[in-house]
Coordinates of C-alpha atoms and ligand atoms in Angstrom, one line a residue:
M1 CA -21.7 -15.1 -69.8
F2 CA -22.0 -12.2 -67.4
L3 CA -19.3 -9.7 -67.1
F4 CA -19.4 -7.9 -63.8
P5 CA -17.4 -4.9 -62.8
V6 CA -15.5 -6.8 -60.1
C7 CA -15.2 -4.5 -57.2
S8 CA -11.8 -5.7 -56.3
P9 CA -9.0 -5.9 -58.8
F10 CA -7.2 -8.6 -56.8
L11 CA -10.2 -10.9 -56.5
T12 CA -9.2 -13.6 -58.9
S13 CA -9.9 -16.7 -56.8
P14 CA -12.8 -18.6 -58.4
S15 CA -14.0 -19.5 -55.0
C16 CA -16.0 -16.4 -54.3
L17 CA -17.1 -16.0 -58.0
S18 CA -18.4 -19.5 -57.8
V19 CA -20.8 -18.5 -55.1
F20 CA -22.8 -16.4 -57.5
P21 CA -26.3 -17.9 -58.1
P22 CA -26.3 -20.3 -61.1
P23 CA -28.3 -19.2 -64.3
E24 CA -31.3 -21.3 -63.3
M25 CA -31.8 -18.9 -60.5
K26 CA -32.0 -16.0 -62.9
G27 CA -34.7 -13.6 -62.0
K28 CA -35.2 -15.1 -58.7
N29 CA -34.3 -13.4 -55.5
P30 CA -30.7 -14.1 -55.1
W31 CA -30.8 -13.5 -51.4
N32 CA -32.4 -16.8 -50.4
T33 CA -30.0 -19.2 -52.0
P34 CA -27.8 -21.4 -49.8
T35 CA -24.7 -19.6 -50.9
T36 CA -26.0 -16.2 -49.9
I37 CA -27.2 -17.6 -46.6
I38 CA -23.6 -18.8 -46.0
I39 CA -22.2 -15.4 -47.0
T40 CA -24.7 -13.7 -44.7
V41 CA -23.7 -16.0 -41.8
I42 CA -20.0 -15.2 -42.5
G43 CA -20.9 -11.5 -42.5
I44 CA -22.8 -11.7 -39.2
I45 CA -19.8 -13.6 -37.6
A46 CA -17.5 -10.8 -38.9
I47 CA -19.7 -8.1 -37.5
V48 CA -20.1 -9.9 -34.2
A49 CA -16.3 -10.4 -34.1
L50 CA -15.8 -6.7 -34.8
V51 CA -18.3 -5.7 -32.1
T52 CA -16.7 -8.1 -29.6
V53 CA -13.3 -6.6 -30.3
A54 CA -14.6 -3.2 -29.8
V55 CA -16.3 -4.1 -26.5
L56 CA -13.2 -6.1 -25.3
Q57 CA -11.0 -3.2 -26.0
N58 CA -13.2 -0.7 -24.2
R59 CA -14.2 -3.0 -21.4
H60 CA -13.5 -1.8 -17.9
L61 CA -9.8 -2.1 -17.1
P62 CA -9.0 -5.2 -15.0
Q63 CA -9.7 -4.8 -11.3
K64 CA -6.1 -3.9 -10.5
Y65 CA -6.3 -0.6 -12.5
K66 CA -9.4 0.5 -10.6
Y67 CA -9.2 3.2 -8.0
G68 CA -9.4 2.2 -4.4
I69 CA -9.3 4.3 -1.3
V70 CA -7.9 3.2 2.0
L71 CA -7.7 5.6 5.0
D72 CA -4.8 4.8 7.3
A73 CA -6.1 6.0 10.7
G74 CA -2.9 6.1 12.5
S75 CA -2.1 7.2 16.1
S76 CA -0.6 10.5 15.0
H77 CA -2.7 11.3 11.9
T78 CA -4.9 9.8 9.2
S79 CA -3.6 9.4 5.6
V80 CA -5.8 8.7 2.6
Y81 CA -4.3 6.5 -0.1
I82 CA -5.7 6.4 -3.6
Y83 CA -2.3 5.5 -4.9
K84 CA -1.6 9.2 -4.2
L85 CA -1.3 10.3 -0.6
C86 CA -3.8 12.9 0.6
Q87 CA -2.5 13.7 4.0
I88 CA -5.0 14.9 6.7
Y89 CA -2.9 17.2 8.7
T90 CA -4.6 16.9 12.1
V91 CA -4.2 14.3 14.7
G92 CA -5.2 10.6 14.7
I93 CA -8.9 9.7 15.0
S94 CA -8.2 8.1 18.4
S95 CA -7.5 11.7 19.7
Y96 CA -11.2 12.5 19.3
A97 CA -12.3 10.0 21.9
S98 CA -14.0 12.7 24.0
A99 CA -15.7 14.2 20.9
P100 CA -16.2 11.4 18.4
W101 CA -18.1 13.5 15.8
K102 CA -14.9 15.5 15.3
A103 CA -13.2 12.3 14.1
G104 CA -15.6 12.1 11.2
E105 CA -15.3 15.9 10.6
S106 CA -11.5 15.6 10.5
L107 CA -11.8 13.4 7.4
R108 CA -14.2 15.5 5.4
A109 CA -11.9 18.0 3.7
C110 CA -9.5 15.3 2.5
M111 CA -12.4 13.1 1.3
Q112 CA -13.8 16.0 -0.7
D113 CA -10.4 16.3 -2.3
V114 CA -10.5 12.5 -3.1
E115 CA -13.9 13.0 -4.6
Q116 CA -12.3 15.3 -7.1
Q117 CA -9.4 13.0 -7.8
V118 CA -11.4 9.8 -8.6
P119 CA -13.2 10.1 -12.0
K120 CA -17.0 10.6 -11.3
K121 CA -18.0 7.6 -13.4
R122 CA -15.8 5.4 -11.2
H123 CA -17.2 6.6 -7.8
R124 CA -19.8 3.9 -7.3
Q125 CA -17.2 1.2 -8.3
T126 CA -14.5 2.5 -6.0
P127 CA -14.2 0.6 -2.7
L128 CA -13.6 2.8 0.3
Y129 CA -12.0 1.3 3.5
L130 CA -10.8 2.8 6.8
G131 CA -8.3 0.8 8.8
A132 CA -7.3 2.1 12.2
T133 CA -4.0 1.0 13.8
A134 CA -2.2 1.4 17.1
G135 CA -3.8 4.6 18.3
M136 CA -7.2 3.0 18.2
R137 CA -5.9 -0.2 19.6
L138 CA -4.7 1.7 22.6
L139 CA -8.0 3.6 22.9
K140 CA -9.9 0.3 22.7
Y141 CA -7.6 -1.2 25.3
N142 CA -8.1 1.7 27.6
S143 CA -11.8 2.5 27.2
S144 CA -15.0 1.8 25.3
M145 CA -14.8 5.1 23.4
S146 CA -13.3 3.5 20.3
D147 CA -16.7 2.3 19.2
G148 CA -18.1 5.8 19.3
V149 CA -15.1 7.1 17.2
L150 CA -15.5 4.3 14.6
Q151 CA -19.2 5.0 14.4
A152 CA -18.7 8.7 13.8
V153 CA -16.1 7.9 11.2
E154 CA -18.5 5.4 9.5
E155 CA -21.3 8.0 9.3
A156 CA -19.0 10.6 7.8
L157 CA -17.5 8.2 5.1
Q158 CA -20.9 6.8 4.1
K159 CA -21.9 10.3 2.9
F160 CA -19.3 10.1 0.1
P161 CA -20.3 8.5 -3.3
F162 CA -17.9 5.6 -3.0
S163 CA -18.5 1.9 -2.4
Y164 CA -18.1 2.1 1.4
Q165 CA -16.7 -1.2 2.7
G166 CA -16.3 -0.5 6.4
A167 CA -14.1 1.0 9.1
R168 CA -12.3 -1.3 11.5
I169 CA -9.3 -1.6 13.9
L170 CA -6.5 -3.7 12.4
S171 CA -4.7 -6.1 14.7
G172 CA -0.9 -5.6 15.0
Q173 CA -0.4 -8.9 13.2
E174 CA -2.5 -7.7 10.2
E175 CA -0.7 -4.4 10.1
G176 CA 2.6 -6.2 10.0
A177 CA 1.5 -8.8 7.5
F178 CA -0.1 -6.3 5.1
G179 CA 3.0 -4.1 5.2
W180 CA 5.0 -7.2 4.1
V181 CA 2.5 -7.9 1.3
T182 CA 2.8 -4.3 0.0
V183 CA 6.6 -4.3 0.0
N184 CA 6.8 -7.6 -1.9
Y185 CA 3.9 -6.9 -4.2
L186 CA 5.4 -3.6 -5.3
D187 CA 8.9 -5.2 -5.6
D188 CA 7.4 -8.0 -7.8
R189 CA 8.6 -10.7 -5.4
L190 CA 5.2 -12.4 -5.2
S191 CA 4.2 -13.2 -8.7
Q192 CA 7.5 -14.7 -9.7
V193 CA 8.2 -18.4 -9.8
C194 CA 8.7 -19.9 -6.4
G195 CA 12.1 -19.6 -4.7
L196 CA 12.6 -15.9 -5.0
E197 CA 13.6 -14.5 -1.6
T198 CA 11.1 -12.0 -0.2
T199 CA 11.9 -8.7 1.5
G200 CA 11.2 -8.2 5.2
A201 CA 9.1 -5.3 6.3
L202 CA 9.9 -2.9 9.2
D203 CA 7.2 -0.3 10.0
L204 CA 7.7 2.4 12.6
G205 CA 4.5 4.3 13.6
G206 CA 3.8 6.7 16.4
A207 CA 2.2 4.1 18.7
S208 CA 3.4 0.8 17.5
T209 CA 6.2 -0.8 15.4
Q210 CA 6.0 -4.0 13.3
I211 CA 8.6 -6.5 12.0
S212 CA 7.7 -9.1 9.4
F213 CA 9.9 -11.4 7.4
V214 CA 10.1 -15.0 6.1
S215 CA 12.7 -17.1 7.8
D216 CA 13.6 -20.6 6.4
K217 CA 14.4 -21.7 9.9
Y218 CA 11.0 -20.7 11.2
N219 CA 8.0 -23.0 10.8
G220 CA 5.7 -21.1 13.1
S221 CA 5.3 -23.9 15.7
E222 CA 7.4 -22.2 18.4
S223 CA 5.1 -19.1 18.6
P224 CA 1.9 -19.6 16.6
S225 CA 0.7 -16.1 17.4
N226 CA 3.6 -14.7 15.5
S227 CA 2.9 -16.8 12.4
V228 CA 0.8 -15.8 9.4
N229 CA 0.5 -18.1 6.4
F230 CA -0.1 -16.8 2.9
R231 CA -0.7 -18.7 -0.3
L232 CA 0.0 -16.1 -3.1
Y233 CA 0.3 -16.8 -6.8
G234 CA 0.7 -20.5 -6.0
N235 CA 3.5 -20.0 -3.5
D236 CA 3.2 -20.7 0.3
Y237 CA 4.7 -18.2 2.7
N238 CA 5.1 -18.7 6.4
L239 CA 5.6 -15.2 7.7
Y240 CA 7.0 -14.3 11.1
T241 CA 5.4 -11.0 12.3
H242 CA 5.2 -9.1 15.5
S243 CA 3.7 -5.7 16.4
F244 CA 5.1 -4.0 19.5
L245 CA 2.3 -1.8 20.9
C246 CA 3.7 1.3 22.7
Y247 CA 7.0 1.0 20.8
G248 CA 6.0 3.5 18.0
K249 CA 8.3 6.5 18.3
D250 CA 5.8 8.8 20.0
Q251 CA 4.9 6.4 22.8
A252 CA 8.5 5.3 23.2
L253 CA 9.4 8.9 23.8
L254 CA 6.7 9.2 26.5
M255 CA 8.1 6.1 28.1
T256 CA 11.6 7.5 28.2
Q257 CA 10.3 10.8 29.6
S258 CA 8.6 9.0 32.5
V259 CA 12.1 8.1 33.8
P260 CA 12.1 10.2 37.1
E261 CA 15.3 12.2 36.5
M262 CA 14.1 13.1 33.0
L263 CA 14.0 16.8 33.5
N264 CA 17.3 17.3 31.8
D265 CA 17.0 15.2 28.6
P266 CA 20.1 14.0 26.7
C267 CA 17.9 13.0 23.8
F268 CA 17.1 16.7 23.0
N269 CA 19.5 19.3 21.7
P270 CA 21.3 21.6 24.2
G271 CA 19.4 24.8 24.7
Y272 CA 16.0 23.1 23.9
T273 CA 13.5 24.0 26.6
A274 CA 9.8 23.5 26.9
I275 CA 7.1 23.5 29.6
K276 CA 5.2 20.2 29.3
N277 CA 2.2 18.7 31.0
Y278 CA 2.9 15.5 32.9
S279 CA -0.7 14.3 32.1
K280 CA 0.3 14.0 28.4
I281 CA 2.8 11.4 29.5
Y282 CA 0.8 9.5 32.1
D283 CA -2.6 9.6 30.3
S284 CA -1.1 7.2 27.7
P285 CA -2.2 3.6 28.2
C286 CA 1.4 2.7 27.5
L287 CA 2.3 4.3 30.9
S288 CA -0.7 3.2 32.9
G289 CA 0.6 2.2 36.3
W290 CA 3.8 4.1 35.9
K291 CA 2.3 7.4 37.3
P292 CA 4.2 8.4 40.5
Q293 CA 2.0 9.2 43.5
K294 CA 2.9 12.9 43.7
I295 CA 3.9 14.8 40.6
P296 CA 3.5 18.4 39.6
T297 CA 1.1 19.1 36.6
H298 CA 3.9 20.6 34.6
F299 CA 7.6 20.1 34.2
T300 CA 10.4 22.0 32.3
H301 CA 11.9 19.8 29.7
N302 CA 15.5 20.8 29.0
G303 CA 17.8 19.4 26.3
T304 CA 21.4 18.5 27.1
G305 CA 22.2 16.7 23.9
N306 CA 24.3 13.7 24.8
F307 CA 24.0 10.7 22.4
Q308 CA 25.6 8.1 24.7
Q309 CA 23.4 9.1 27.7
C310 CA 20.4 9.1 25.4
Q311 CA 21.2 5.6 24.2
R312 CA 21.3 4.4 27.9
I313 CA 17.9 6.0 28.6
V314 CA 16.3 4.6 25.4
K315 CA 17.7 1.1 26.1
S316 CA 16.0 1.3 29.5
I317 CA 12.5 0.9 28.0
F318 CA 13.5 -2.5 26.5
N319 CA 13.4 -5.6 28.6
F320 CA 16.0 -8.3 27.7
T321 CA 15.9 -10.2 31.0
H322 CA 13.4 -13.0 30.1
C323 CA 12.8 -15.3 27.1
K324 CA 10.9 -18.6 27.3
Y325 CA 11.7 -19.4 23.6
S326 CA 14.8 -20.5 21.8
Q327 CA 15.5 -16.8 21.0
C328 CA 13.8 -13.5 21.6
S329 CA 13.9 -9.9 20.4
F330 CA 12.9 -8.0 23.5
N331 CA 10.2 -8.0 26.2
G332 CA 10.2 -11.8 26.0
I333 CA 8.9 -11.9 22.4
F334 CA 10.0 -14.8 20.2
Q335 CA 11.9 -13.8 17.0
P336 CA 13.6 -16.2 14.6
S337 CA 17.0 -15.3 13.2
L338 CA 16.9 -12.4 10.8
Q339 CA 17.0 -13.4 7.1
G340 CA 17.3 -11.5 3.8
Q341 CA 16.8 -7.8 2.9
F342 CA 14.5 -5.5 4.8
G343 CA 12.5 -2.4 3.7
A344 CA 12.1 0.1 6.6
F345 CA 9.3 2.6 6.1
S346 CA 7.1 5.2 7.7
A347 CA 9.0 6.9 10.6
Y348 CA 12.1 4.9 9.9
Y349 CA 12.3 6.8 6.6
F350 CA 11.0 10.2 7.9
V351 CA 13.8 10.2 10.6
M352 CA 16.7 8.7 8.8
S353 CA 16.2 10.7 5.6
F354 CA 16.1 14.0 7.6
L355 CA 19.4 12.9 9.4
N356 CA 20.9 11.9 6.0
L357 CA 21.4 8.4 7.4
T358 CA 19.5 6.4 4.8
D359 CA 22.8 5.0 3.4
T360 CA 23.1 1.7 5.2
T361 CA 26.4 0.9 3.6
M362 CA 27.9 3.5 6.0
P363 CA 29.7 1.7 8.9
L364 CA 27.6 1.7 12.0
E365 CA 30.3 3.6 14.0
A366 CA 30.1 6.4 11.4
V367 CA 26.3 6.4 11.7
K368 CA 26.5 6.7 15.5
A369 CA 29.2 9.5 15.2
K370 CA 27.0 11.5 12.9
L371 CA 24.0 11.1 15.2
A372 CA 26.1 12.1 18.2
H373 CA 27.1 15.2 16.4
Y374 CA 23.5 16.1 15.5
C375 CA 22.4 15.5 19.1
S376 CA 25.1 17.8 20.5
T377 CA 24.3 20.6 18.1
P378 CA 22.7 23.5 19.9
W379 CA 18.9 23.9 19.4
N380 CA 19.1 27.4 18.1
Q381 CA 21.6 26.3 15.4
I382 CA 19.3 23.4 14.5
K383 CA 16.3 25.8 14.1
Q384 CA 18.4 28.1 11.9
Q385 CA 19.6 25.3 9.7
H386 CA 16.0 23.9 9.2
P387 CA 13.5 26.8 9.4
E388 CA 11.1 24.9 7.1
V389 CA 10.8 21.8 9.3
N390 CA 7.9 21.5 11.7
E391 CA 9.4 22.0 15.2
K392 CA 7.2 19.2 16.5
Y393 CA 9.4 16.8 14.3
L394 CA 12.6 18.9 14.5
A395 CA 12.9 18.7 18.3
G396 CA 12.5 14.9 18.2
Y397 CA 15.1 13.8 15.6
C398 CA 17.9 13.2 18.1
F399 CA 15.7 10.9 20.2
S400 CA 14.1 9.3 17.1
G401 CA 17.4 8.5 15.5
T402 CA 18.8 7.1 18.7
Y403 CA 15.6 5.1 19.2
I404 CA 15.7 3.6 15.7
L405 CA 19.3 2.5 16.1
T406 CA 18.5 1.0 19.5
L407 CA 15.4 -0.8 18.2
L408 CA 17.2 -2.3 15.2
M409 CA 20.5 -3.2 16.8
E410 CA 19.6 -4.0 20.4
G411 CA 15.9 -4.8 20.0
Y412 CA 15.8 -6.9 16.8
N413 CA 19.5 -7.9 17.0
F414 CA 20.6 -6.7 13.6
T415 CA 24.4 -7.1 13.6
S416 CA 26.6 -4.3 12.1
E417 CA 26.9 -6.5 9.0
E418 CA 23.2 -7.1 8.7
Y419 CA 22.5 -3.4 9.1
S420 CA 23.4 -3.0 5.5
N421 CA 20.6 -5.4 4.5
I422 CA 18.1 -2.7 5.6
K423 CA 16.9 -0.1 3.1
F424 CA 15.1 3.0 4.4
I425 CA 12.2 3.5 1.9
K426 CA 9.3 5.8 1.4
K427 CA 8.0 4.5 -1.9
I428 CA 8.4 1.5 -4.1
K429 CA 7.7 2.3 -7.8
D430 CA 5.9 5.4 -6.9
S431 CA 3.6 3.7 -4.4
D432 CA 4.0 4.5 -0.7
A433 CA 5.3 1.6 1.4
G434 CA 2.8 0.8 4.2
W435 CA 0.1 -1.7 5.1
T436 CA -2.7 0.0 3.1
L437 CA -2.0 -1.3 -0.3
G438 CA -1.6 -4.9 1.0
Y439 CA -4.8 -4.5 2.9
M440 CA -6.7 -3.4 -0.1
L441 CA -5.1 -6.1 -2.4
N442 CA -6.3 -8.7 0.1
L443 CA -9.8 -7.3 0.5
T444 CA -10.3 -7.0 -3.2
N445 CA -8.9 -10.4 -3.9
M446 CA -6.4 -8.9 -6.3
I447 CA -3.6 -11.3 -5.4
P448 CA -4.8 -14.8 -6.4
A449 CA -3.8 -17.8 -4.2
E450 CA -2.9 -19.7 -7.4
A451 CA -0.6 -18.6 -10.1
P452 CA -2.7 -17.2 -13.0
D453 CA -2.7 -19.7 -15.9
S454 CA -0.2 -18.3 -18.2
P455 CA -2.3 -17.5 -21.3
L456 CA -1.0 -18.9 -24.7
L457 CA -1.2 -15.3 -25.7
P458 CA -1.2 -12.2 -23.6
Y459 CA -4.5 -10.4 -23.4
S460 CA -3.4 -8.0 -26.1
G461 CA -2.5 -11.0 -28.3
Y462 CA -6.0 -12.3 -28.2
V463 CA -7.4 -8.9 -29.1
S464 CA -5.1 -8.6 -32.1
L465 CA -5.9 -12.1 -33.3
V466 CA -9.7 -11.5 -33.1
T467 CA -9.3 -8.1 -34.7
I468 CA -7.4 -9.6 -37.7
M469 CA -9.9 -12.4 -38.0
A470 CA -12.8 -10.0 -37.9
I471 CA -11.3 -7.7 -40.5
L472 CA -10.5 -10.6 -42.9
L473 CA -14.0 -12.1 -42.5
F474 CA -15.6 -8.7 -43.0
I475 CA -13.5 -8.1 -46.2
L476 CA -14.4 -11.6 -47.4
F477 CA -18.1 -10.9 -46.6
I478 CA -18.1 -7.6 -48.5
L479 CA -16.1 -8.9 -51.5
C480 CA -18.3 -12.0 -51.9
L481 CA -21.5 -10.0 -51.7
C482 CA -20.2 -7.1 -53.7
P483 CA -20.8 -8.7 -57.2
L484 CA -24.3 -9.7 -56.0
W485 CA -25.0 -6.1 -55.0
T486 CA -23.8 -5.0 -58.3
R487 CA -26.0 -7.7 -59.9
C488 CA -29.0 -6.6 -57.8
S489 CA -28.5 -2.9 -58.2
K490 CA -28.4 -2.9 -62.0
Q491 CA -29.1 -5.1 -64.9
P492 CA -26.0 -7.0 -66.1
E493 CA -25.0 -6.2 -69.6
I494 CA -25.5 -9.2 -71.8
V495 CA -22.8 -9.5 -74.4
Ligands
GTP1 N1 9.7 13.8 10.6 C1 8.5 13.4 10.2 N2 7.7 12.6 11.0 C2 6.5 12.3 10.5 C3 6.0 12.6 9.3 N3 4.8 12.1 9.1 C4 4.5 11.4 10.2 N4 5.6 11.5 11.1 C5 5.7 11.0 12.4 O1 6.2 9.7 12.2 C6 5.6 8.8 13.1 C7 5.0 7.6 12.4 O2 4.1 8.2 11.4 P1 3.0 7.2 10.9 O3 3.6 5.9 10.5 O4 2.1 7.9 10.0 O5 2.3 6.9 12.3 P2 0.9 6.5 12.5 O6 0.4 5.6 11.4 O7 0.0 7.7 12.8 O8 1.0 5.6 13.9 P3 0.7 4.1 14.1 O9 -0.8 4.1 14.3 O10 1.5 3.7 15.3 O11 1.1 3.3 12.9 C8 4.6 9.6 13.9 O12 5.3 10.0 15.1 C9 4.4 10.8 13.1 O13 4.1 12.0 13.9 C10 6.9 13.5 8.5 O14 6.5 13.8 7.3 N5 8.1 13.8 9.0
CA2 CA1 1.2 3.6 10.7

């Protein structure tokens, strides 16, 4: 009988011992007996399992953890989103219509910063998109120069080491719908079981403003152009969306300033005065046809700071006289009854957070009183109180706050009760609210139409199971071969 130094004190099961070659195999190579072949196969499986686990655990992160870059080429500026905002502090690319190469140049510094922020080994895999919004929609509407700007931007972006996926002008419908996707994706309202109410999206830009929400009472038939259908995670959404071109806050301001007697402006603080160029107002496509025959090139813009008078002037750029549908918001645009909660972002947030009016539980009368007080505050006092704020924005808050209230309450017909359903937001879970994330999620197919099959085990469960199996198999393999090695490496003592 052979006594072997068993290499594992707890190995008592006869099973493994019984795999040793029988005496008649004595002196023959023990490695080509059926039992050793079985053990070898077990060992190979164990090694393959271990390697598989190692690979699985180090495999590239699922798509959603990869970087992606979207440039939001807005009317007032371009922002670069790689889940962190890299703001390009210049003007919108549409402003370079007369010198398109400058549009590409304006992106370079920020894109170089992005190049540093995305890990080098991920550059080639990182999709890069540029989406242009209302500023370029206006340029395209007004001239053929938009193509030259997009081409210059394309040439500039293709010089970067990312996976360039194209530059295009989004439709207002896309801008509204993708803003809604972003808000509901970040708020986890899409991947839940069906029936969870979604959140409406309110986006205020410089040249356009969007409203998007799901309404049970709306099936899209009354105004198909305002209807976008999504199938996300196995749920169908029939979204109402509309983009009002020229009703971003910058263009709306120009439209109010075109009102003839608008030399003394109740929407600007008392004591505010500036020499302005009429061409800046009437060059906008939003005011084409509004230019009076004879106007001076410049005018003196004086603030008188009266909220009630400002409300009247702001209301004058909305048309409520005609509606061929069952119900409208303004300018004859169909809008179903408002439903649910709303997230209001971009300029809604910039303005209301500056004015300390983001608390929508505040009674509307109190909101108006606070805004009236701000508008009547002398301009010098405003500048003293906010030395750090860019005067371009500081001078416009009385108008912008008044415009936002008029747009929400008179334009979209939010009642004073429904006003508290609005949340002014900049971020949701550390990601900026805006169309860019929704745009990228859509283009990278990161939101499946069907609900992902719920795995019996979460991904980590599979990895753990395979790991345990692999280790057990490997131990078994070593233990069962171990006596053989001992046998092969030295002569057994015969007793
Ligand atoms: N007060 C303030 N206003 C800002 C800030 N950033 C942008 N704005 C202004 O807010 C308005 C809307 O900003 P965005 O949503 O970025 O506008 P945009 O995307 O360039 O314009 P659209 O193409 O119409 O969407 C514009 O008038 C900007 O000038 C900010 O940090 N503070
Ligand atoms: Ca925008």
